Amino acid sequence: MLDPISQTESAYRDTLIAKAQGHGFDALARHYSFPRLASISRKYWRRALLALVFGHKGTLGTTFAVLEAIFDFFAEPRMVHRVSVDPAKPTALTHLDAFAVGGAPGWHCGHTGRFLRCLSPPYLDKLYYSEHLSEGKLYLSGVTTSYWTAADFSDADDEAILQFKILPFTFREPQPGPPWLDGTNDRGEPWHPIRQQLNLPGGDEGFRTADTARFEIFIDEFIWPLPATYLQADGTIDRTVAAPGQPYGGHIMDLVAAANDPAIPESGDPRGEGPHPIYFSSGTIGAEFFNALLDTILASGVWMDSVVFPWCDEPGANVFDPIFDLDATKDNEVNAGRLQMLPGFGDRAAQEHPWDFQNHGLPRNWDPDRDINNFPENGALTSANIGGLDGFTQVYAYDQHIYFFVSTRNYDLWNGFVFFPEPPRSSWPWGGMDMRDDADGIFSATSATTFDYTIDGDTTSFSWALSGELQPNGASAAGYTGTPVPGDGTLLNSWLTAPSSNPEHPTMYHMIRENGGQVWHPHFENFLERSILLDVTHNNENTFHRVGGHVPAGIRQVILGANQAPTVQVGYDNQALCWRVPRTQIVSWDQGLVQGENKTGATFRIADNQIFLPPGQGTGVLSETWHIIYNNAYAPLPAGALHDDNASAIYGGHAGMGLLPGRADVPSMDLIAEAFNDAGIP
Amino acid sequence: MALAITGTQWINVTTVDVSFNGAVDPEVAGRPNAWSVAATAPAPAVTIYGTAVKTGGLTVAVRIGPAAIPGAAYTISCDIDGNTISVLTTATPTLPVIPSPEWTHGLLRSITGAFGEAVQRFNGKPQTLVCSPLKPGDTSMYVESTLGFPPVGSLILQGNRYTYGSVSPMAFKGIGTSSPQFLTVAPRALVSFDVRSHLPD
């Protein structure tokens, strides 16, 4: 018998608040209409439930006991302090620990205006209230009220060392209520609630929100700290380097469901398989779940409100230790937990912190039917910042396939396509790419090293940002640090040889793949044979109004070329190349795209013995070995793209806003899929 | 001359003779409370649950349980007169391991064992037997096995309630009792886990 608790005993215990465990306890809490929040451990919820069930519900004492029990979850591990007292200053506490959060040992403003519970005899369990600081001491209220006890340590031993727990909340009752009862109103006239006419002219106002009894809780926002490095923007940050010891995460879970639905795991192995939940306050200004829950324990008619706020404005005024064990030598800055609200929720938090599309992409709950108004019939496959005459690339999830559309009318010399569904995982996926000086110096070794480029006549610099995207920052920053090595001009060697700056990758192709990207190129036999041509409307190039069918053999021959410089020439005025890949064949990110998401890839060209010339000037014959062409050169430059007036661009990771309705009711997608099926392309 | 361990000799996987350079006090070294053993990973933990000082006082037969792993290293320590004497010893690799009858699964034994296990799981509690005399003031209680007992809890032994703070494979450590214990508890006394006093969290 490896379990000390038998099944009979376990069943018996499931009926006892003090002994029930696991979901048995959660069920008990639900039955008492006080369901547990997953972020609070059962140890503390048990205390709260005991106080609630065996106390006088609706009274201040019980309410306070419940609150204290719940917030002990935060306070006991992190806000218990050793202090000494001086009989000569009977209301003062001297801090004994090297309390250094924020760099200021001892007390500071974050400790004032709080309830304190003494945990040591002879003042055990007495509740005090801290008033102010003076000469490094924390002074408690010396007056007894109905809320707290007067501090008086005049009879303490000189060397007494006490422990105090500081509560992370306080409360007030700005409207003591209850609403007027039968009697007289403030004018001395008889008043009977039965005659009230709520919200009608002349009606009684006693029941309006502003006039009824209110109970307000103020919660220190630092009880929900969030390490700055906890939620990495993407995979470019190695968490074992940035902040060793930090937990995995974070899975944002339903507070109540996680604790009360056995089908939903509360959490997984902290160092292994998840989920690894992290719970935030529901906004920066209100703890809505406390509102909803604690409202049930207040007396009928009492309005409940809770406010989450920084206790004082002094820098570093976080009196809580971090709950995460971060390496002190690393980035262990702790920020208050703030949940960035999704668009459309419209509350005050969302207004303060609108959704950051640039860094976070499409929100998961984005609904094209809701968020796009007046979407045109037949679904023009366009996006807000795809424009001009220079072509486009689109990546499109539809019916178990991922479709790639490329039209490069002005820059029609391309023969490959690179796509990163997410920002690359390493610092610079192109570090090993051969870079050879171009005639106009665009790809000079110097400029390539520092990422200085002239964009539409303006010199702009880019640096590698933590988000994984190239971000313009106004100043040059080192990025590519490898030594550009010219190609030998004989083979498509750039993709089949080890990157010069990162030789641990067998080939450039491997490096792209290991950075989460995908390459399509004739050399890999994954490209043209699986493509069809689409007709696009002139000047409205993003609308596929007719499917041209499978790429004819003659065109394929042109595309493939007779030598080792294949060039796709399908980007003319009314054509786009389209190919598709079953999601199941792209194991690395087949789940990463969902219908309704749109991303953009970049075309590139690897060619021998050619020189790139501006559009309309033909094809050169000199020594250029490669170009990566961004298709949207004249459109507003997206983050992640580098280009100049002519061509050029490395990595066309399109910035966020390519919103496309990947919906089954877009007729042209049906036609396109049908064309693939007819051509026998899986 | 300070007392020191001069050598060890493994008799079998449960017994090792520890030799000293001088005679030891049988009242101290003859009780397992003065001894401790730490297994070197990955060998599993074991407990010294019995000791016997041999004639002359120069050698102590130390009983180890569960059985030691042949070839594994163990650090055996003895507290005598406030001094801790330790020796790192390797269980002789060629020691024979005698299969426990517990692992011979006859048909009837298996069936009755399964029924017993089911009944135990349904409405039982962990129980074991004292295997070394428990004297008043002892802080360790040596039993046949602590399997199934939680790391911290309470025990019922001959009507008295004992608390313990930790377990090793064959001992409850940190024994305390609110009732005065006057008599030595002999081996084979039944030890039961006090389920009712076991609280969560």
PDB file of C-alpha atoms in Angstrom, chain A residues 107-320:
ATOM      1  CA  TRP A 107      11.405  50.128   4.864  1.00  0.00           C
ATOM      2  CA  HIS A 108      10.141  52.424   2.182  1.00  0.00           C
ATOM      3  CA  CYS A 109       6.890  53.936   1.063  1.00  0.00           C
ATOM      4  CA  GLY A 110       5.615  50.625  -0.223  1.00  0.00           C
ATOM      5  CA  HIS A 111       5.340  49.469   3.369  1.00  0.00           C
ATOM      6  CA  THR A 112       3.175  52.313   4.533  1.00  0.00           C
ATOM      7  CA  GLY A 113      -0.576  52.389   4.515  1.00  0.00           C
ATOM      8  CA  ARG A 114      -0.805  48.652   4.991  1.00  0.00           C
ATOM      9  CA  PHE A 115      -2.223  46.176   7.425  1.00  0.00           C
ATOM     10  CA  LEU A 116       0.355  44.179   9.322  1.00  0.00           C
ATOM     11  CA  ARG A 117      -0.236  40.957  11.195  1.00  0.00           C
ATOM     12  CA  CYS A 118       2.171  40.096  13.986  1.00  0.00           C
ATOM     13  CA  LEU A 119       3.239  36.467  13.885  1.00  0.00           C
ATOM     14  CA  SER A 120       5.197  36.384  17.127  1.00  0.00           C
ATOM     15  CA  PRO A 121       4.177  36.340  20.781  1.00  0.00           C
ATOM     16  CA  PRO A 122       3.336  38.257  22.846  1.00  0.00           C
ATOM     17  CA  TYR A 123       1.606  40.219  20.084  1.00  0.00           C
ATOM     18  CA  LEU A 124       0.606  37.149  18.143  1.00  0.00           C
ATOM     19  CA  ASP A 125      -2.197  37.642  15.603  1.00  0.00           C
ATOM     20  CA  LYS A 126      -2.700  41.300  16.377  1.00  0.00           C
ATOM     21  CA  LEU A 127      -3.474  43.404  13.358  1.00  0.00           C
ATOM     22  CA  TYR A 128      -1.751  46.761  12.998  1.00  0.00           C
ATOM     23  CA  TYR A 129      -1.700  49.548  10.468  1.00  0.00           C
ATOM     24  CA  SER A 130       1.451  51.214   9.203  1.00  0.00           C
ATOM     25  CA  GLU A 131       1.351  54.988   8.942  1.00  0.00           C
ATOM     26  CA  HIS A 132       4.623  56.516   7.962  1.00  0.00           C
ATOM     27  CA  LEU A 133       8.393  56.244   7.814  1.00  0.00           C
ATOM     28  CA  SER A 134      10.830  58.192   9.868  1.00  0.00           C
ATOM     29  CA  GLU A 135      14.547  57.713  10.396  1.00  0.00           C
ATOM     30  CA  GLY A 136      14.410  54.315   8.780  1.00  0.00           C
ATOM     31  CA  LYS A 137      11.685  53.063  11.066  1.00  0.00           C
ATOM     32  CA  LEU A 138       8.167  52.105  10.160  1.00  0.00           C
ATOM     33  CA  TYR A 139       5.650  53.696  12.489  1.00  0.00           C
ATOM     34  CA  LEU A 140       2.388  51.961  13.197  1.00  0.00           C
ATOM     35  CA  SER A 141      -0.840  53.531  14.209  1.00  0.00           C
ATOM     36  CA  GLY A 142      -1.017  54.100  17.941  1.00  0.00           C
ATOM     37  CA  VAL A 143      -4.782  54.348  17.999  1.00  0.00           C
ATOM     38  CA  THR A 144      -7.102  51.397  18.226  1.00  0.00           C
ATOM     39  CA  THR A 145      -9.931  51.410  15.742  1.00  0.00           C
ATOM     40  CA  SER A 146     -12.505  48.908  14.721  1.00  0.00           C
ATOM     41  CA  TYR A 147     -10.104  47.784  12.033  1.00  0.00           C
ATOM     42  CA  TRP A 148      -6.748  47.505  13.751  1.00  0.00           C
ATOM     43  CA  THR A 149      -5.081  47.406  17.132  1.00  0.00           C
ATOM     44  CA  ALA A 150      -3.012  50.247  18.487  1.00  0.00           C
ATOM     45  CA  ALA A 151       0.671  49.489  18.398  1.00  0.00           C
ATOM     46  CA  ASP A 152       2.257  49.582  21.818  1.00  0.00           C
ATOM     47  CA  PHE A 153       5.540  47.810  22.257  1.00  0.00           C
ATOM     48  CA  SER A 154       6.481  49.660  25.397  1.00  0.00           C
ATOM     49  CA  ASP A 155       6.388  46.427  27.375  1.00  0.00           C
ATOM     50  CA  ALA A 156       8.498  44.498  24.910  1.00  0.00           C
ATOM     51  CA  ASP A 157      11.918  43.172  25.705  1.00  0.00           C
ATOM     52  CA  ASP A 158      14.697  45.337  24.428  1.00  0.00           C
ATOM     53  CA  GLU A 159      16.025  42.566  22.305  1.00  0.00           C
ATOM     54  CA  ALA A 160      12.700  41.233  21.140  1.00  0.00           C
ATOM     55  CA  ILE A 161      12.667  40.104  17.551  1.00  0.00           C
ATOM     56  CA  LEU A 162       9.261  39.793  16.001  1.00  0.00           C
ATOM     57  CA  GLN A 163       7.886  38.660  12.699  1.00  0.00           C
ATOM     58  CA  PHE A 164       5.347  40.721  10.862  1.00  0.00           C
ATOM     59  CA  LYS A 165       3.355  39.796   7.822  1.00  0.00           C
ATOM     60  CA  ILE A 166       2.408  42.691   5.602  1.00  0.00           C
ATOM     61  CA  LEU A 167      -0.870  42.269   3.826  1.00  0.00           C
ATOM     62  CA  PRO A 168      -0.913  43.117   0.139  1.00  0.00           C
ATOM     63  CA  PHE A 169      -4.368  44.635   0.224  1.00  0.00           C
ATOM     64  CA  THR A 170      -6.437  47.107   2.049  1.00  0.00           C
ATOM     65  CA  PHE A 171     -10.028  48.148   1.713  1.00  0.00           C
ATOM     66  CA  ARG A 172     -12.434  50.910   2.366  1.00  0.00           C
ATOM     67  CA  GLU A 173     -16.149  51.359   2.655  1.00  0.00           C
ATOM     68  CA  PRO A 174     -16.807  54.732   1.060  1.00  0.00           C
ATOM     69  CA  GLN A 175     -20.539  54.245   1.179  1.00  0.00           C
ATOM     70  CA  PRO A 176     -21.461  52.460   4.355  1.00  0.00           C
ATOM     71  CA  GLY A 177     -25.028  51.759   3.260  1.00  0.00           C
ATOM     72  CA  PRO A 178     -27.218  49.864   3.248  1.00  0.00           C
ATOM     73  CA  PRO A 179     -29.686  51.781   1.122  1.00  0.00           C
ATOM     74  CA  TRP A 180     -32.294  53.616   2.965  1.00  0.00           C
ATOM     75  CA  LEU A 181     -34.824  51.518   4.660  1.00  0.00           C
ATOM     76  CA  ASP A 182     -38.265  52.339   5.754  1.00  0.00           C
ATOM     77  CA  GLY A 183     -38.142  55.498   7.702  1.00  0.00           C
ATOM     78  CA  THR A 184     -37.438  59.049   6.799  1.00  0.00           C
ATOM     79  CA  ASN A 185     -35.304  60.513   4.138  1.00  0.00           C
ATOM     80  CA  ASP A 186     -32.758  63.258   4.593  1.00  0.00           C
ATOM     81  CA  ARG A 187     -35.502  65.843   4.425  1.00  0.00           C
ATOM     82  CA  GLY A 188     -37.277  64.257   7.300  1.00  0.00           C
ATOM     83  CA  GLU A 189     -40.145  63.027   5.188  1.00  0.00           C
ATOM     84  CA  PRO A 190     -41.584  59.543   5.459  1.00  0.00           C
ATOM     85  CA  TRP A 191     -39.956  57.188   3.028  1.00  0.00           C
ATOM     86  CA  HIS A 192     -41.024  53.713   2.036  1.00  0.00           C
ATOM     87  CA  PRO A 193     -38.910  51.717  -0.344  1.00  0.00           C
ATOM     88  CA  ILE A 194     -41.893  49.908  -1.710  1.00  0.00           C
ATOM     89  CA  ARG A 195     -42.856  53.082  -3.450  1.00  0.00           C
ATOM     90  CA  GLN A 196     -39.537  53.508  -5.121  1.00  0.00           C
ATOM     91  CA  GLN A 197     -39.499  54.282  -8.791  1.00  0.00           C
ATOM     92  CA  LEU A 198     -36.032  53.428  -9.842  1.00  0.00           C
ATOM     93  CA  ASN A 199     -34.555  55.465 -12.666  1.00  0.00           C
ATOM     94  CA  LEU A 200     -37.747  57.385 -13.203  1.00  0.00           C
ATOM     95  CA  PRO A 201     -38.116  61.091 -12.799  1.00  0.00           C
ATOM     96  CA  GLY A 202     -38.681  61.814  -9.204  1.00  0.00           C
ATOM     97  CA  GLY A 203     -37.889  58.293  -8.267  1.00  0.00           C
ATOM     98  CA  ASP A 204     -35.838  57.294  -5.342  1.00  0.00           C
ATOM     99  CA  GLU A 205     -32.110  57.408  -5.812  1.00  0.00           C
ATOM    100  CA  GLY A 206     -31.233  55.313  -2.833  1.00  0.00           C
ATOM    101  CA  PHE A 207     -30.516  52.275  -4.906  1.00  0.00           C
ATOM    102  CA  ARG A 208     -28.255  53.868  -7.432  1.00  0.00           C
ATOM    103  CA  THR A 209     -24.690  52.669  -7.564  1.00  0.00           C
ATOM    104  CA  ALA A 210     -23.244  55.860  -6.240  1.00  0.00           C
ATOM    105  CA  ASP A 211     -25.459  55.793  -3.204  1.00  0.00           C
ATOM    106  CA  THR A 212     -25.500  52.173  -2.162  1.00  0.00           C
ATOM    107  CA  ALA A 213     -23.100  50.450   0.133  1.00  0.00           C
ATOM    108  CA  ARG A 214     -19.730  49.892  -1.443  1.00  0.00           C
ATOM    109  CA  PHE A 215     -16.800  47.753  -0.513  1.00  0.00           C
ATOM    110  CA  GLU A 216     -13.572  48.526  -2.305  1.00  0.00           C
ATOM    111  CA  ILE A 217     -10.427  46.428  -2.185  1.00  0.00           C
ATOM    112  CA  PHE A 218      -7.066  47.874  -3.102  1.00  0.00           C
ATOM    113  CA  ILE A 219      -4.503  45.348  -4.224  1.00  0.00           C
ATOM    114  CA  ASP A 220      -0.804  45.887  -4.720  1.00  0.00           C
ATOM    115  CA  GLU A 221      -0.083  45.209  -8.353  1.00  0.00           C
ATOM    116  CA  PHE A 222       3.276  43.744  -7.473  1.00  0.00           C
ATOM    117  CA  ILE A 223       1.714  40.614  -6.133  1.00  0.00           C
ATOM    118  CA  TRP A 224       1.551  39.608  -9.767  1.00  0.00           C
ATOM    119  CA  PRO A 225       5.101  40.180 -10.871  1.00  0.00           C
ATOM    120  CA  LEU A 226       6.141  39.157 -14.296  1.00  0.00           C
ATOM    121  CA  PRO A 227       9.791  38.727 -15.136  1.00  0.00           C
ATOM    122  CA  ALA A 228      10.731  40.870 -18.050  1.00  0.00           C
ATOM    123  CA  THR A 229      12.149  37.892 -19.824  1.00  0.00           C
ATOM    124  CA  TYR A 230       9.396  35.467 -18.980  1.00  0.00           C
ATOM    125  CA  LEU A 231       7.315  35.894 -22.077  1.00  0.00           C
ATOM    126  CA  GLN A 232       9.786  35.980 -24.870  1.00  0.00           C
ATOM    127  CA  ALA A 233       8.656  37.592 -28.048  1.00  0.00           C
ATOM    128  CA  ASP A 234       9.754  34.645 -30.097  1.00  0.00           C
ATOM    129  CA  GLY A 235      12.316  31.933 -30.272  1.00  0.00           C
ATOM    130  CA  THR A 236      15.270  34.194 -30.789  1.00  0.00           C
ATOM    131  CA  ILE A 237      15.912  34.473 -27.075  1.00  0.00           C
ATOM    132  CA  ASP A 238      17.614  31.612 -25.355  1.00  0.00           C
ATOM    133  CA  ARG A 239      15.875  31.571 -21.997  1.00  0.00           C
ATOM    134  CA  THR A 240      18.651  29.546 -20.469  1.00  0.00           C
ATOM    135  CA  VAL A 241      20.981  32.447 -21.198  1.00  0.00           C
ATOM    136  CA  ALA A 242      18.690  35.413 -20.706  1.00  0.00           C
ATOM    137  CA  ALA A 243      17.396  34.328 -17.330  1.00  0.00           C
ATOM    138  CA  PRO A 244      18.457  30.931 -16.094  1.00  0.00           C
ATOM    139  CA  GLY A 245      16.089  29.455 -13.621  1.00  0.00           C
ATOM    140  CA  GLN A 246      12.992  31.115 -14.875  1.00  0.00           C
ATOM    141  CA  PRO A 247       9.992  28.894 -15.265  1.00  0.00           C
ATOM    142  CA  TYR A 248       8.644  27.747 -18.521  1.00  0.00           C
ATOM    143  CA  GLY A 249       5.686  29.534 -19.803  1.00  0.00           C
ATOM    144  CA  GLY A 250       3.540  31.046 -20.043  1.00  0.00           C
ATOM    145  CA  HIS A 251       0.266  29.474 -20.795  1.00  0.00           C
ATOM    146  CA  ILE A 252      -2.534  31.840 -20.095  1.00  0.00           C
ATOM    147  CA  MET A 253      -5.297  29.776 -18.646  1.00  0.00           C
ATOM    148  CA  ASP A 254      -8.747  30.222 -17.304  1.00  0.00           C
ATOM    149  CA  LEU A 255      -8.416  30.824 -13.592  1.00  0.00           C
ATOM    150  CA  VAL A 256     -11.604  29.128 -12.626  1.00  0.00           C
ATOM    151  CA  ALA A 257     -11.780  26.403 -15.228  1.00  0.00           C
ATOM    152  CA  ALA A 258      -8.246  25.255 -14.566  1.00  0.00           C
ATOM    153  CA  ALA A 259      -9.026  24.676 -10.940  1.00  0.00           C
ATOM    154  CA  ASN A 260     -12.502  23.325 -11.249  1.00  0.00           C
ATOM    155  CA  ASP A 261     -12.572  21.234 -14.362  1.00  0.00           C
ATOM    156  CA  PRO A 262     -10.626  17.991 -13.933  1.00  0.00           C
ATOM    157  CA  ALA A 263     -10.253  17.805 -17.687  1.00  0.00           C
ATOM    158  CA  ILE A 264      -8.080  20.897 -17.654  1.00  0.00           C
ATOM    159  CA  PRO A 265      -4.675  20.422 -16.100  1.00  0.00           C
ATOM    160  CA  GLU A 266      -3.762  23.105 -13.653  1.00  0.00           C
ATOM    161  CA  SER A 267      -0.108  22.872 -14.393  1.00  0.00           C
ATOM    162  CA  GLY A 268       2.484  20.455 -15.514  1.00  0.00           C
ATOM    163  CA  ASP A 269       5.967  19.619 -14.432  1.00  0.00           C
ATOM    164  CA  PRO A 270       7.658  22.936 -13.690  1.00  0.00           C
ATOM    165  CA  ARG A 271      10.729  21.768 -15.540  1.00  0.00           C
ATOM    166  CA  GLY A 272       9.102  19.435 -17.979  1.00  0.00           C
ATOM    167  CA  GLU A 273       5.913  19.030 -19.833  1.00  0.00           C
ATOM    168  CA  GLY A 274       3.391  21.793 -19.429  1.00  0.00           C
ATOM    169  CA  PRO A 275       1.101  23.507 -19.178  1.00  0.00           C
ATOM    170  CA  HIS A 276       3.068  26.169 -17.393  1.00  0.00           C
ATOM    171  CA  PRO A 277       0.408  28.692 -16.547  1.00  0.00           C
ATOM    172  CA  ILE A 278       0.952  32.201 -15.506  1.00  0.00           C
ATOM    173  CA  TYR A 279      -1.924  34.194 -14.215  1.00  0.00           C
ATOM    174  CA  PHE A 280      -2.309  37.878 -14.595  1.00  0.00           C
ATOM    175  CA  SER A 281      -4.659  40.311 -13.171  1.00  0.00           C
ATOM    176  CA  SER A 282      -7.437  40.762 -15.613  1.00  0.00           C
ATOM    177  CA  GLY A 283      -6.269  44.240 -16.411  1.00  0.00           C
ATOM    178  CA  THR A 284      -4.101  46.934 -15.072  1.00  0.00           C
ATOM    179  CA  ILE A 285      -6.788  48.607 -13.095  1.00  0.00           C
ATOM    180  CA  GLY A 286      -9.156  45.982 -11.883  1.00  0.00           C
ATOM    181  CA  ALA A 287      -9.090  42.454 -10.561  1.00  0.00           C
ATOM    182  CA  GLU A 288     -12.253  41.335 -12.197  1.00  0.00           C
ATOM    183  CA  PHE A 289     -12.111  37.780 -10.959  1.00  0.00           C
ATOM    184  CA  PHE A 290     -11.947  39.020  -7.382  1.00  0.00           C
ATOM    185  CA  ASN A 291     -14.855  41.245  -8.094  1.00  0.00           C
ATOM    186  CA  ALA A 292     -16.946  38.414  -9.387  1.00  0.00           C
ATOM    187  CA  LEU A 293     -15.953  35.990  -6.703  1.00  0.00           C
ATOM    188  CA  LEU A 294     -15.890  38.151  -3.634  1.00  0.00           C
ATOM    189  CA  ASP A 295     -19.121  39.768  -4.564  1.00  0.00           C
ATOM    190  CA  THR A 296     -20.753  36.485  -3.661  1.00  0.00           C
ATOM    191  CA  ILE A 297     -19.569  36.653  -0.076  1.00  0.00           C
ATOM    192  CA  LEU A 298     -20.719  40.164   0.583  1.00  0.00           C
ATOM    193  CA  ALA A 299     -24.084  41.006   1.898  1.00  0.00           C
ATOM    194  CA  SER A 300     -26.824  41.513  -0.606  1.00  0.00           C
ATOM    195  CA  GLY A 301     -26.917  45.042  -1.892  1.00  0.00           C
ATOM    196  CA  VAL A 302     -23.271  45.799  -1.259  1.00  0.00           C
ATOM    197  CA  TRP A 303     -21.362  46.806  -4.341  1.00  0.00           C
ATOM    198  CA  MET A 304     -17.957  45.299  -4.741  1.00  0.00           C
ATOM    199  CA  ASP A 305     -15.021  46.825  -6.512  1.00  0.00           C
ATOM    200  CA  SER A 306     -11.350  46.081  -6.584  1.00  0.00           C
ATOM    201  CA  VAL A 307      -8.485  48.189  -7.749  1.00  0.00           C
ATOM    202  CA  VAL A 308      -5.029  46.970  -8.631  1.00  0.00           C
ATOM    203  CA  PHE A 309      -2.497  49.725  -8.396  1.00  0.00           C
ATOM    204  CA  PRO A 310       1.119  50.474  -7.520  1.00  0.00           C
ATOM    205  CA  TRP A 311       1.283  51.088  -3.805  1.00  0.00           C
ATOM    206  CA  CYS A 312       3.521  54.108  -4.082  1.00  0.00           C
ATOM    207  CA  ASP A 313       5.271  55.978  -6.835  1.00  0.00           C
ATOM    208  CA  GLU A 314       8.762  55.705  -5.487  1.00  0.00           C
ATOM    209  CA  PRO A 315      11.043  53.849  -7.887  1.00  0.00           C
ATOM    210  CA  GLY A 316      11.658  50.314  -6.854  1.00  0.00           C
ATOM    211  CA  ALA A 317       8.763  50.382  -4.477  1.00  0.00           C
ATOM    212  CA  ASN A 318       8.035  46.723  -4.820  1.00  0.00           C
ATOM    213  CA  VAL A 319       7.907  45.277  -1.375  1.00  0.00           C
ATOM    214  CA  PHE A 320       7.416  41.773  -2.671  1.00  0.00           C
TER     215      PHE A 320
END
